[in-house]
PDB file of C-alpha atoms in Angstrom:
ATOM      1  CA  MET A   1       8.540  -5.486  12.764  1.00 95.00           C
ATOM      2  CA  ARG A   2      10.165  -2.967  10.437  1.00 93.00           C
ATOM      3  CA  VAL A   3       9.967  -1.837   6.831  1.00 94.00           C
ATOM      4  CA  TYR A   4      12.220  -3.995   4.657  1.00 96.00           C
ATOM      5  CA  ILE A   5      11.206  -3.029   1.110  1.00 97.00           C
ATOM      6  CA  THR A   6       8.778  -0.502  -0.263  1.00 97.00           C
ATOM      7  CA  SER A   7       7.944  -0.186  -3.954  1.00 96.00           C
ATOM      8  CA  VAL A   8       7.617   2.649  -6.405  1.00 98.00           C
ATOM      9  CA  PHE A   9       6.153   1.678  -9.776  1.00 98.00           C
ATOM     10  CA  VAL A  10       8.250   3.050 -12.629  1.00 97.00           C
ATOM     11  CA  SER A  11       7.633   3.237 -16.369  1.00 95.00           C
ATOM     12  CA  ASP A  12      11.247   2.434 -17.261  1.00 96.00           C
ATOM     13  CA  GLN A  13      13.663   0.808 -14.823  1.00 97.00           C
ATOM     14  CA  SER A  14      16.803   2.084 -16.573  1.00 97.00           C
ATOM     15  CA  GLN A  15      15.545   5.664 -16.607  1.00 97.00           C
ATOM     16  CA  ALA A  16      14.427   5.340 -12.992  1.00 98.00           C
ATOM     17  CA  LYS A  17      17.776   3.897 -11.938  1.00 98.00           C
ATOM     18  CA  GLU A  18      19.555   6.850 -13.564  1.00 98.00           C
ATOM     19  CA  PHE A  19      17.262   9.440 -11.947  1.00 98.00           C
ATOM     20  CA  TYR A  20      17.135   7.883  -8.483  1.00 98.00           C
ATOM     21  CA  THR A  21      20.905   7.337  -8.300  1.00 98.00           C
ATOM     22  CA  LYS A  22      22.442  10.229 -10.254  1.00 98.00           C
ATOM     23  CA  VAL A  23      19.923  12.938  -9.307  1.00 98.00           C
ATOM     24  CA  LEU A  24      18.436  11.870  -5.977  1.00 98.00           C
ATOM     25  CA  GLY A  25      21.590  10.185  -4.671  1.00 97.00           C
ATOM     26  CA  PHE A  26      20.355   6.688  -3.802  1.00 98.00           C
ATOM     27  CA  LYS A  27      22.733   3.735  -4.102  1.00 98.00           C
ATOM     28  CA  VAL A  28      21.971   0.463  -5.935  1.00 98.00           C
ATOM     29  CA  LYS A  29      21.738  -2.457  -3.513  1.00 98.00           C
ATOM     30  CA  HIS A  30      20.442  -5.160  -5.883  1.00 98.00           C
ATOM     31  CA  ASP A  31      20.158  -5.205  -9.673  1.00 98.00           C
ATOM     32  CA  ILE A  32      19.337  -8.787 -10.533  1.00 98.00           C
ATOM     33  CA  PRO A  33      18.095  -9.534 -14.067  1.00 97.00           C
ATOM     34  CA  MET A  34      14.737 -11.314 -14.108  1.00 96.00           C
ATOM     35  CA  GLY A  35      13.636 -11.753 -17.706  1.00 95.00           C
ATOM     36  CA  PRO A  36      12.927  -8.374 -19.302  1.00 95.00           C
ATOM     37  CA  PHE A  37      13.135  -6.594 -15.932  1.00 97.00           C
ATOM     38  CA  SER A  38      15.348  -6.575 -12.846  1.00 97.00           C
ATOM     39  CA  TRP A  39      14.967  -6.929  -9.114  1.00 98.00           C
ATOM     40  CA  LEU A  40      16.235  -3.390  -8.662  1.00 98.00           C
ATOM     41  CA  THR A  41      16.464  -2.033  -5.136  1.00 98.00           C
ATOM     42  CA  LEU A  42      18.095   1.131  -3.856  1.00 98.00           C
ATOM     43  CA  VAL A  43      19.159   2.311  -0.427  1.00 98.00           C
ATOM     44  CA  SER A  44      20.177   5.568   1.121  1.00 97.00           C
ATOM     45  CA  PRO A  45      23.964   5.891   1.254  1.00 97.00           C
ATOM     46  CA  GLU A  46      23.380   7.167   4.797  1.00 94.00           C
ATOM     47  CA  ASP A  47      21.723   3.874   5.822  1.00 95.00           C
ATOM     48  CA  GLU A  48      22.820   1.065   3.507  1.00 95.00           C
ATOM     49  CA  GLY A  49      21.384  -1.566   5.850  1.00 95.00           C
ATOM     50  CA  GLY A  50      18.032   0.222   6.060  1.00 96.00           C
ATOM     51  CA  ALA A  51      14.821  -0.039   4.087  1.00 97.00           C
ATOM     52  CA  GLU A  52      15.168  -0.724   0.372  1.00 98.00           C
ATOM     53  CA  LEU A  53      13.291   1.083  -2.373  1.00 98.00           C
ATOM     54  CA  LEU A  54      12.189  -1.343  -5.082  1.00 98.00           C
ATOM     55  CA  LEU A  55      11.879   0.249  -8.525  1.00 98.00           C
ATOM     56  CA  GLU A  56       9.021  -1.965  -9.618  1.00 97.00           C
ATOM     57  CA  PRO A  57       8.057  -2.229 -13.314  1.00 97.00           C
ATOM     58  CA  ALA A  58       4.660  -0.576 -13.859  1.00 97.00           C
ATOM     59  CA  GLU A  59       3.335  -3.490 -15.900  1.00 95.00           C
ATOM     60  CA  HIS A  60       0.284  -4.641 -13.932  1.00 95.00           C
ATOM     61  CA  ARG A  61      -3.026  -3.364 -15.369  1.00 96.00           C
ATOM     62  CA  ALA A  62      -3.972  -1.728 -12.040  1.00 96.00           C
ATOM     63  CA  VAL A  63      -0.852   0.462 -11.926  1.00 97.00           C
ATOM     64  CA  ALA A  64      -1.667   2.964 -14.695  1.00 95.00           C
ATOM     65  CA  PRO A  65      -5.098   4.014 -13.353  1.00 97.00           C
ATOM     66  CA  TYR A  66      -3.702   4.181  -9.811  1.00 96.00           C
ATOM     67  CA  ARG A  67      -0.747   6.382 -10.759  1.00 94.00           C
ATOM     68  CA  GLU A  68      -2.799   8.565 -13.109  1.00 95.00           C
ATOM     69  CA  ALA A  69      -5.393   9.240 -10.389  1.00 97.00           C
ATOM     70  CA  LEU A  70      -2.753  10.099  -7.787  1.00 97.00           C
ATOM     71  CA  LYS A  71      -0.859  12.360 -10.178  1.00 95.00           C
ATOM     72  CA  ALA A  72      -4.040  14.119 -11.347  1.00 95.00           C
ATOM     73  CA  ASP A  73      -4.890  14.893  -7.723  1.00 97.00           C
ATOM     74  CA  GLY A  74      -1.317  15.961  -6.899  1.00 96.00           C
ATOM     75  CA  ILE A  75      -0.798  13.120  -4.423  1.00 97.00           C
ATOM     76  CA  PRO A  76       2.752  11.790  -3.985  1.00 98.00           C
ATOM     77  CA  VAL A  77       3.273   8.022  -4.071  1.00 97.00           C
ATOM     78  CA  THR A  78       5.844   8.226  -1.283  1.00 97.00           C
ATOM     79  CA  SER A  79       7.841  10.652   0.838  1.00 97.00           C
ATOM     80  CA  PHE A  80      11.583  10.824   1.413  1.00 97.00           C
ATOM     81  CA  ALA A  81      13.099  12.471   4.466  1.00 96.00           C
ATOM     82  CA  VAL A  82      15.701  15.174   3.868  1.00 97.00           C
ATOM     83  CA  GLU A  83      17.639  17.348   6.284  1.00 96.00           C
ATOM     84  CA  ASP A  84      16.514  20.654   4.734  1.00 97.00           C
ATOM     85  CA  VAL A  85      13.647  20.842   2.225  1.00 98.00           C
ATOM     86  CA  GLN A  86      14.612  24.320   0.987  1.00 97.00           C
ATOM     87  CA  ALA A  87      18.233  23.297   0.324  1.00 97.00           C
ATOM     88  CA  GLU A  88      17.175  20.070  -1.399  1.00 98.00           C
ATOM     89  CA  TYR A  89      14.584  21.958  -3.460  1.00 98.00           C
ATOM     90  CA  GLU A  90      17.301  24.334  -4.661  1.00 98.00           C
ATOM     91  CA  ARG A  91      19.765  21.495  -5.383  1.00 98.00           C
ATOM     92  CA  LEU A  92      17.229  19.427  -7.312  1.00 98.00           C
ATOM     93  CA  SER A  93      15.810  22.428  -9.174  1.00 98.00           C
ATOM     94  CA  GLY A  94      19.362  23.221 -10.272  1.00 98.00           C
ATOM     95  CA  LEU A  95      19.572  19.708 -11.726  1.00 97.00           C
ATOM     96  CA  GLY A  96      16.393  20.266 -13.751  1.00 97.00           C
ATOM     97  CA  VAL A  97      13.931  18.455 -11.477  1.00 98.00           C
ATOM     98  CA  GLU A  98      10.401  19.786 -11.956  1.00 98.00           C
ATOM     99  CA  PHE A  99       8.509  20.537  -8.765  1.00 98.00           C
ATOM    100  CA  THR A 100       4.720  20.568  -8.629  1.00 97.00           C
ATOM    101  CA  GLN A 101       4.828  22.084  -5.134  1.00 97.00           C
ATOM    102  CA  GLY A 102       7.674  24.180  -3.807  1.00 98.00           C
ATOM    103  CA  PRO A 103       8.737  24.214  -0.163  1.00 98.00           C
ATOM    104  CA  THR A 104       5.594  24.495   1.937  1.00 97.00           C
ATOM    105  CA  ASP A 105       5.108  24.828   5.669  1.00 96.00           C
ATOM    106  CA  ALA A 106       2.794  22.000   6.749  1.00 94.00           C
ATOM    107  CA  GLY A 107       2.809  22.573  10.487  1.00 94.00           C
ATOM    108  CA  THR A 108       5.476  20.387  12.047  1.00 95.00           C
ATOM    109  CA  VAL A 109       7.138  19.626   8.689  1.00 96.00           C
ATOM    110  CA  MET A 110       8.286  21.367   5.539  1.00 97.00           C
ATOM    111  CA  VAL A 111       7.370  19.549   2.319  1.00 98.00           C
ATOM    112  CA  ALA A 112       7.880  19.858  -1.427  1.00 98.00           C
ATOM    113  CA  THR A 113       6.739  17.608  -4.279  1.00 98.00           C
ATOM    114  CA  PHE A 114       8.443  16.789  -7.575  1.00 98.00           C
ATOM    115  CA  ASP A 115       7.958  14.654 -10.678  1.00 97.00           C
ATOM    116  CA  ASP A 116      10.347  11.681 -10.750  1.00 97.00           C
ATOM    117  CA  THR A 117      10.284  11.489 -14.599  1.00 95.00           C
ATOM    118  CA  CYS A 118       9.052   7.890 -14.279  1.00 95.00           C
ATOM    119  CA  GLY A 119       5.320   8.485 -13.752  1.00 93.00           C
ATOM    120  CA  ASN A 120       5.198   9.518 -10.095  1.00 97.00           C
ATOM    121  CA  LEU A 121       5.042  12.472  -7.790  1.00 98.00           C
ATOM    122  CA  ILE A 122       7.469  12.189  -4.889  1.00 98.00           C
ATOM    123  CA  GLN A 123       7.403  14.281  -1.711  1.00 98.00           C
ATOM    124  CA  ILE A 124      10.410  15.336   0.306  1.00 98.00           C
ATOM    125  CA  SER A 125       9.943  16.390   3.905  1.00 98.00           C
ATOM    126  CA  SER A 126      11.847  17.527   6.947  1.00 97.00           C
ATOM    127  CA  TYR A 127      10.726  18.091  10.492  1.00 92.00           C
ATOM    128  CA  LYS A 128      10.935  21.663  11.650  1.00 83.00           C
ATOM    129  CA  GLY A 129      12.967  21.905  14.773  1.00 71.00           C
TER     130      GLY A 129
END
């Protein structure tokens, strides 16, 4: 068993697609129109056959309270692995990304958390070696 698709609920798929591809560097794998929305999945350009990130429309009534509670408590909805948290923090900050937590030593990993502009907090992490 392996992860095939994981979802992140987004307020606006077009805005999310722009942010996740142009700023974060993901690559579109599928963008299939489905009524007012799309089946929109992204992959890492480093692993195009790997797990897909589904940018899921945040339309279900349970999504808003869930995301609001996580964001209010500073809890990221997901975590992305990076080679070097400090370097990625500096790169993303230079692109205008707003961090709610700068690079932080969390024992065996370094982490940082940012706002994805689409209603979520996202964590980046790297193992210390």
